[in-house]
PDB file of C-alpha atoms in Angstrom:
ATOM      1  CA  UNK A   1      12.119-150.696-105.703  1.00  0.00           C
ATOM      2  CA  UNK A   2      12.861-150.968-102.139  1.00  0.00           C
ATOM      3  CA  UNK A   3      11.466-154.083-100.011  1.00  0.00           C
ATOM      4  CA  UNK A   4      11.496-154.939 -97.234  1.00  0.00           C
ATOM      5  CA  UNK A   5      12.284-158.272 -94.522  1.00  0.00           C
ATOM      6  CA  UNK A   6       9.607-159.892 -92.188  1.00  0.00           C
ATOM      7  CA  UNK A   7      10.902-158.516 -88.809  1.00  0.00           C
ATOM      8  CA  UNK A   8      12.665-155.567 -89.393  1.00  0.00           C
ATOM      9  CA  UNK A   9      12.283-152.370 -87.887  1.00  0.00           C
ATOM     10  CA  UNK A  10      11.699-149.384 -91.086  1.00  0.00           C
ATOM     11  CA  UNK A  11      10.680-145.559 -90.438  1.00  0.00           C
ATOM     12  CA  UNK A  12       6.977-144.903 -91.161  1.00  0.00           C
ATOM     13  CA  UNK A  13       7.706-140.744 -91.555  1.00  0.00           C
ATOM     14  CA  UNK A  14       5.071-138.202 -92.480  1.00  0.00           C
ATOM     15  CA  UNK A  15       6.741-135.946 -95.511  1.00  0.00           C
ATOM     16  CA  UNK A  16       4.128-132.934 -95.727  1.00  0.00           C
ATOM     17  CA  UNK A  17       5.463-130.545 -99.090  1.00  0.00           C
ATOM     18  CA  UNK A  18       9.132-132.352 -99.239  1.00  0.00           C
ATOM     19  CA  UNK A  19      10.030-132.634 -95.794  1.00  0.00           C
ATOM     20  CA  UNK A  20       9.887-135.156 -93.020  1.00  0.00           C
ATOM     21  CA  UNK A  21       7.734-133.711 -90.424  1.00  0.00           C
ATOM     22  CA  UNK A  22       7.373-136.599 -87.372  1.00  0.00           C
ATOM     23  CA  UNK A  23       8.803-140.069 -87.985  1.00  0.00           C
ATOM     24  CA  UNK A  24       8.199-143.557 -85.738  1.00  0.00           C
ATOM     25  CA  UNK A  25       9.430-146.899 -85.892  1.00  0.00           C
ATOM     26  CA  UNK A  26       7.048-149.862 -87.140  1.00  0.00           C
ATOM     27  CA  UNK A  27       8.137-153.524 -87.492  1.00  0.00           C
ATOM     28  CA  UNK A  28       8.232-154.562 -90.690  1.00  0.00           C
ATOM     29  CA  UNK A  29       5.284-157.875 -90.358  1.00  0.00           C
ATOM     30  CA  UNK A  30       5.135-158.850 -94.956  1.00  0.00           C
ATOM     31  CA  UNK A  31       6.026-156.678 -97.617  1.00  0.00           C
ATOM     32  CA  UNK A  32       5.497-158.602-100.971  1.00  0.00           C
ATOM     33  CA  UNK A  33       6.620-155.775-102.527  1.00  0.00           C
ATOM     34  CA  UNK A  34       2.630-154.971-103.231  1.00  0.00           C
ATOM     35  CA  UNK A  35       0.787-154.853-100.123  1.00  0.00           C
ATOM     36  CA  UNK A  36       3.116-153.976 -97.129  1.00  0.00           C
ATOM     37  CA  UNK A  37       2.455-155.036 -93.873  1.00  0.00           C
ATOM     38  CA  UNK A  38       4.069-153.265 -91.284  1.00  0.00           C
ATOM     39  CA  UNK A  39       3.324-153.645 -87.012  1.00  0.00           C
ATOM     40  CA  UNK A  40       3.146-150.374 -84.931  1.00  0.00           C
ATOM     41  CA  UNK A  41       3.582-150.616 -81.461  1.00  0.00           C
ATOM     42  CA  UNK A  42       2.172-149.533 -77.617  1.00  0.00           C
ATOM     43  CA  UNK A  43       5.652-147.005 -76.932  1.00  0.00           C
ATOM     44  CA  UNK A  44       6.180-146.652 -80.494  1.00  0.00           C
ATOM     45  CA  UNK A  45       8.664-143.323 -79.689  1.00  0.00           C
ATOM     46  CA  UNK A  46       7.127-140.357 -82.578  1.00  0.00           C
ATOM     47  CA  UNK A  47       9.947-138.114 -83.276  1.00  0.00           C
ATOM     48  CA  UNK A  48       8.906-134.434 -84.567  1.00  0.00           C
ATOM     49  CA  UNK A  49      10.972-132.601 -86.676  1.00  0.00           C
ATOM     50  CA  UNK A  50      11.278-128.365 -87.282  1.00  0.00           C
ATOM     51  CA  UNK A  51       9.236-128.122 -90.046  1.00  0.00           C
ATOM     52  CA  UNK A  52       7.967-123.963 -92.451  1.00  0.00           C
ATOM     53  CA  UNK A  53       4.530-125.230 -91.548  1.00  0.00           C
ATOM     54  CA  UNK A  54       4.920-125.436 -87.715  1.00  0.00           C
ATOM     55  CA  UNK A  55       4.350-127.843 -85.394  1.00  0.00           C
ATOM     56  CA  UNK A  56       2.608-131.796 -86.559  1.00  0.00           C
ATOM     57  CA  UNK A  57      -0.431-132.409 -85.102  1.00  0.00           C
ATOM     58  CA  UNK A  58       0.633-135.142 -82.440  1.00  0.00           C
ATOM     59  CA  UNK A  59       3.189-133.096 -80.936  1.00  0.00           C
ATOM     60  CA  UNK A  60       2.501-133.306 -77.690  1.00  0.00           C
ATOM     61  CA  UNK A  61       2.642-137.185 -77.842  1.00  0.00           C
ATOM     62  CA  UNK A  62       5.334-138.647 -77.338  1.00  0.00           C
ATOM     63  CA  UNK A  63       4.746-142.087 -78.404  1.00  0.00           C
ATOM     64  CA  UNK A  64       2.291-144.196 -79.853  1.00  0.00           C
ATOM     65  CA  UNK A  65      -0.078-145.045 -76.504  1.00  0.00           C
ATOM     66  CA  UNK A  66      -3.136-147.182 -78.158  1.00  0.00           C
ATOM     67  CA  UNK A  67      -3.473-150.683 -79.102  1.00  0.00           C
ATOM     68  CA  UNK A  68      -1.242-153.218 -81.807  1.00  0.00           C
ATOM     69  CA  UNK A  69      -1.931-151.509 -85.346  1.00  0.00           C
ATOM     70  CA  UNK A  70      -1.267-154.038 -88.606  1.00  0.00           C
ATOM     71  CA  UNK A  71      -0.645-150.977 -90.720  1.00  0.00           C
ATOM     72  CA  UNK A  72      -1.589-152.293 -94.986  1.00  0.00           C
ATOM     73  CA  UNK A  73       0.402-149.988 -97.336  1.00  0.00           C
ATOM     74  CA  UNK A  74       0.812-149.820-101.165  1.00  0.00           C
ATOM     75  CA  UNK A  75       2.451-147.775-103.675  1.00  0.00           C
ATOM     76  CA  UNK A  76      -0.807-147.001-105.563  1.00  0.00           C
ATOM     77  CA  UNK A  77      -3.413-146.142-103.287  1.00  0.00           C
ATOM     78  CA  UNK A  78      -4.309-143.399-101.776  1.00  0.00           C
ATOM     79  CA  UNK A  79      -5.288-145.297 -97.743  1.00  0.00           C
ATOM     80  CA  UNK A  80      -3.461-147.412 -96.063  1.00  0.00           C
ATOM     81  CA  UNK A  81      -5.494-149.854 -93.699  1.00  0.00           C
ATOM     82  CA  UNK A  82      -5.484-150.736 -90.668  1.00  0.00           C
ATOM     83  CA  UNK A  83      -6.377-153.299 -87.911  1.00  0.00           C
ATOM     84  CA  UNK A  84      -6.650-152.060 -83.965  1.00  0.00           C
ATOM     85  CA  UNK A  85      -6.392-154.497 -81.433  1.00  0.00           C
ATOM     86  CA  UNK A  86      -6.207-154.487 -77.733  1.00  0.00           C
ATOM     87  CA  UNK A  87      -3.600-154.460 -76.032  1.00  0.00           C
ATOM     88  CA  UNK A  88      -4.378-158.243 -74.485  1.00  0.00           C
ATOM     89  CA  UNK A  89      -5.106-158.800 -78.278  1.00  0.00           C
ATOM     90  CA  UNK A  90      -9.038-158.682 -79.103  1.00  0.00           C
ATOM     91  CA  UNK A  91      -9.610-157.029 -82.291  1.00  0.00           C
ATOM     92  CA  UNK A  92     -11.239-153.926 -82.119  1.00  0.00           C
ATOM     93  CA  UNK A  93     -12.531-152.754 -85.836  1.00  0.00           C
ATOM     94  CA  UNK A  94     -10.811-152.130 -89.029  1.00  0.00           C
ATOM     95  CA  UNK A  95      -9.894-147.871 -89.314  1.00  0.00           C
ATOM     96  CA  UNK A  96      -9.552-147.184 -93.433  1.00  0.00           C
ATOM     97  CA  UNK A  97      -6.572-143.928 -93.261  1.00  0.00           C
ATOM     98  CA  UNK A  98      -6.608-141.696 -96.268  1.00  0.00           C
ATOM     99  CA  UNK A  99      -2.665-141.087 -96.440  1.00  0.00           C
ATOM    100  CA  UNK A 100      -0.561-140.064 -99.852  1.00  0.00           C
ATOM    101  CA  UNK A 101       0.751-143.543-101.455  1.00  0.00           C
ATOM    102  CA  UNK A 102       3.513-144.389 -99.383  1.00  0.00           C
ATOM    103  CA  UNK A 103       6.816-144.225-101.352  1.00  0.00           C
ATOM    104  CA  UNK A 104       9.936-146.685-100.315  1.00  0.00           C
ATOM    105  CA  UNK A 105      12.567-145.742 -99.570  1.00  0.00           C
ATOM    106  CA  UNK A 106      15.739-147.302 -97.794  1.00  0.00           C
ATOM    107  CA  UNK A 107      15.319-148.005 -94.098  1.00  0.00           C
ATOM    108  CA  UNK A 108      12.048-145.886 -94.333  1.00  0.00           C
ATOM    109  CA  UNK A 109       8.528-145.570 -95.944  1.00  0.00           C
ATOM    110  CA  UNK A 110       7.185-141.592 -96.886  1.00  0.00           C
ATOM    111  CA  UNK A 111       3.327-140.661 -96.469  1.00  0.00           C
ATOM    112  CA  UNK A 112       1.370-137.988 -95.434  1.00  0.00           C
ATOM    113  CA  UNK A 113      -1.791-137.743 -93.844  1.00  0.00           C
ATOM    114  CA  UNK A 114      -5.004-136.698 -95.006  1.00  0.00           C
ATOM    115  CA  UNK A 115      -7.004-136.607 -92.046  1.00  0.00           C
ATOM    116  CA  UNK A 116     -10.014-138.484 -93.585  1.00  0.00           C
ATOM    117  CA  UNK A 117     -11.436-141.625 -91.749  1.00  0.00           C
ATOM    118  CA  UNK A 118     -13.168-144.508 -92.174  1.00  0.00           C
ATOM    119  CA  UNK A 119     -14.264-146.755 -88.911  1.00  0.00           C
ATOM    120  CA  UNK A 120     -15.243-150.368 -89.750  1.00  0.00           C
ATOM    121  CA  UNK A 121     -15.972-152.149 -87.170  1.00  0.00           C
ATOM    122  CA  UNK A 122     -16.575-155.653 -86.911  1.00  0.00           C
ATOM    123  CA  UNK A 123     -20.310-156.052 -87.903  1.00  0.00           C
ATOM    124  CA  UNK A 124     -19.793-154.255 -90.669  1.00  0.00           C
ATOM    125  CA  UNK A 125     -21.299-150.961 -89.628  1.00  0.00           C
ATOM    126  CA  UNK A 126     -18.820-147.566 -90.514  1.00  0.00           C
ATOM    127  CA  UNK A 127     -18.728-144.029 -89.027  1.00  0.00           C
ATOM    128  CA  UNK A 128     -16.223-141.915 -91.007  1.00  0.00           C
ATOM    129  CA  UNK A 129     -14.599-139.823 -88.429  1.00  0.00           C
ATOM    130  CA  UNK A 130     -12.796-136.546 -88.909  1.00  0.00           C
ATOM    131  CA  UNK A 131     -14.392-135.587 -92.336  1.00  0.00           C
ATOM    132  CA  UNK A 132     -14.006-131.011 -91.653  1.00  0.00           C
ATOM    133  CA  UNK A 133     -10.200-132.513 -91.809  1.00  0.00           C
ATOM    134  CA  UNK A 134     -10.359-132.201 -95.359  1.00  0.00           C
ATOM    135  CA  UNK A 135     -11.339-127.951 -95.614  1.00  0.00           C
ATOM    136  CA  UNK A 136      -9.510-127.803 -92.484  1.00  0.00           C
ATOM    137  CA  UNK A 137      -6.300-128.998 -94.000  1.00  0.00           C
ATOM    138  CA  UNK A 138      -6.866-126.701 -97.238  1.00  0.00           C
ATOM    139  CA  UNK A 139      -7.094-124.084 -96.017  1.00  0.00           C
ATOM    140  CA  UNK A 140      -3.448-124.632 -93.518  1.00  0.00           C
ATOM    141  CA  UNK A 141      -2.603-125.249 -97.033  1.00  0.00           C
ATOM    142  CA  UNK A 142      -1.228-129.424 -96.081  1.00  0.00           C
ATOM    143  CA  UNK A 143      -3.687-130.336 -99.134  1.00  0.00           C
ATOM    144  CA  UNK A 144      -4.759-128.231-102.339  1.00  0.00           C
ATOM    145  CA  UNK A 145      -7.966-129.149-103.899  1.00  0.00           C
ATOM    146  CA  UNK A 146      -6.161-132.033-106.523  1.00  0.00           C
ATOM    147  CA  UNK A 147      -5.724-133.884-103.072  1.00  0.00           C
ATOM    148  CA  UNK A 148      -9.097-133.326-102.039  1.00  0.00           C
ATOM    149  CA  UNK A 149     -10.231-134.536-105.477  1.00  0.00           C
ATOM    150  CA  UNK A 150      -7.645-138.207-104.846  1.00  0.00           C
ATOM    151  CA  UNK A 151      -8.599-138.026-101.199  1.00  0.00           C
ATOM    152  CA  UNK A 152     -12.437-138.570-102.388  1.00  0.00           C
ATOM    153  CA  UNK A 153     -12.400-140.288-104.925  1.00  0.00           C
ATOM    154  CA  UNK A 154     -10.607-142.674-103.155  1.00  0.00           C
ATOM    155  CA  UNK A 155     -13.387-142.503-100.103  1.00  0.00           C
ATOM    156  CA  UNK A 156     -15.331-143.924-103.435  1.00  0.00           C
ATOM    157  CA  UNK A 157     -13.507-147.144-103.884  1.00  0.00           C
ATOM    158  CA  UNK A 158     -13.452-148.056-100.478  1.00  0.00           C
ATOM    159  CA  UNK A 159     -17.202-147.598 -99.936  1.00  0.00           C
ATOM    160  CA  UNK A 160     -17.277-149.348-103.291  1.00  0.00           C
ATOM    161  CA  UNK A 161     -14.965-152.388-102.531  1.00  0.00           C
ATOM    162  CA  UNK A 162     -16.625-152.955 -99.092  1.00  0.00           C
ATOM    163  CA  UNK A 163     -19.849-152.605 -99.649  1.00  0.00           C
ATOM    164  CA  UNK A 164     -19.275-155.400-102.924  1.00  0.00           C
ATOM    165  CA  UNK A 165     -17.002-157.361-100.656  1.00  0.00           C
ATOM    166  CA  UNK A 166     -14.490-157.818-102.260  1.00  0.00           C
ATOM    167  CA  UNK A 167     -11.208-155.820-100.512  1.00  0.00           C
ATOM    168  CA  UNK A 168      -7.823-156.130-101.183  1.00  0.00           C
ATOM    169  CA  UNK A 169      -7.093-156.115 -97.185  1.00  0.00           C
ATOM    170  CA  UNK A 170      -9.043-159.408 -96.731  1.00  0.00           C
ATOM    171  CA  UNK A 171      -6.626-161.968 -96.921  1.00  0.00           C
ATOM    172  CA  UNK A 172      -5.361-160.218 -93.530  1.00  0.00           C
ATOM    173  CA  UNK A 173      -8.771-160.982 -91.888  1.00  0.00           C
ATOM    174  CA  UNK A 174      -7.802-163.436 -89.381  1.00  0.00           C
ATOM    175  CA  UNK A 175      -4.127-161.887 -88.737  1.00  0.00           C
ATOM    176  CA  UNK A 176      -3.646-161.102 -85.219  1.00  0.00           C
ATOM    177  CA  UNK A 177      -0.686-160.025 -83.254  1.00  0.00           C
ATOM    178  CA  UNK A 178       1.664-161.692 -81.487  1.00  0.00           C
ATOM    179  CA  UNK A 179       2.086-160.215 -77.759  1.00  0.00           C
ATOM    180  CA  UNK A 180       4.802-160.473 -75.026  1.00  0.00           C
ATOM    181  CA  UNK A 181       3.859-163.052 -73.014  1.00  0.00           C
TER     182      UNK A 181
END
């Protein structure tokens, strides 16, 4: 298994049906072999690749233009946990991105976004996002029924973790990004 050194730049690659569809650089914050923590900064350039499935849904964007994001990812989990910050370092919310478990490569890791998301605000309220994407992605041939089953099981797992206060990402609750001066 590949592990990454803190401070290294690696590629986050979205791989659909065995082919890279989109990639962009992120900076490794920490990697203990179980949890890979990377930081996505505004301006991180997107590279899109020709794909038999057609253009990537984000292909109209040239780079990440939103907030600073800490992404917490595991090789055995059908979701990533993102912690979003404003450009001034203010914590905005947690964002559970339902995606394929990461596959580590030399200088990269692979995943694929499955569309469903859960936003968890600082006060604990939650909002499901892009629920209809599961059906749309299945209709378009991006995911199959087995993948939908895994996503729904992961959604139930996340809900249970939040309801019981046993989130595996809790140790990152106080983490703040280092912002340029």
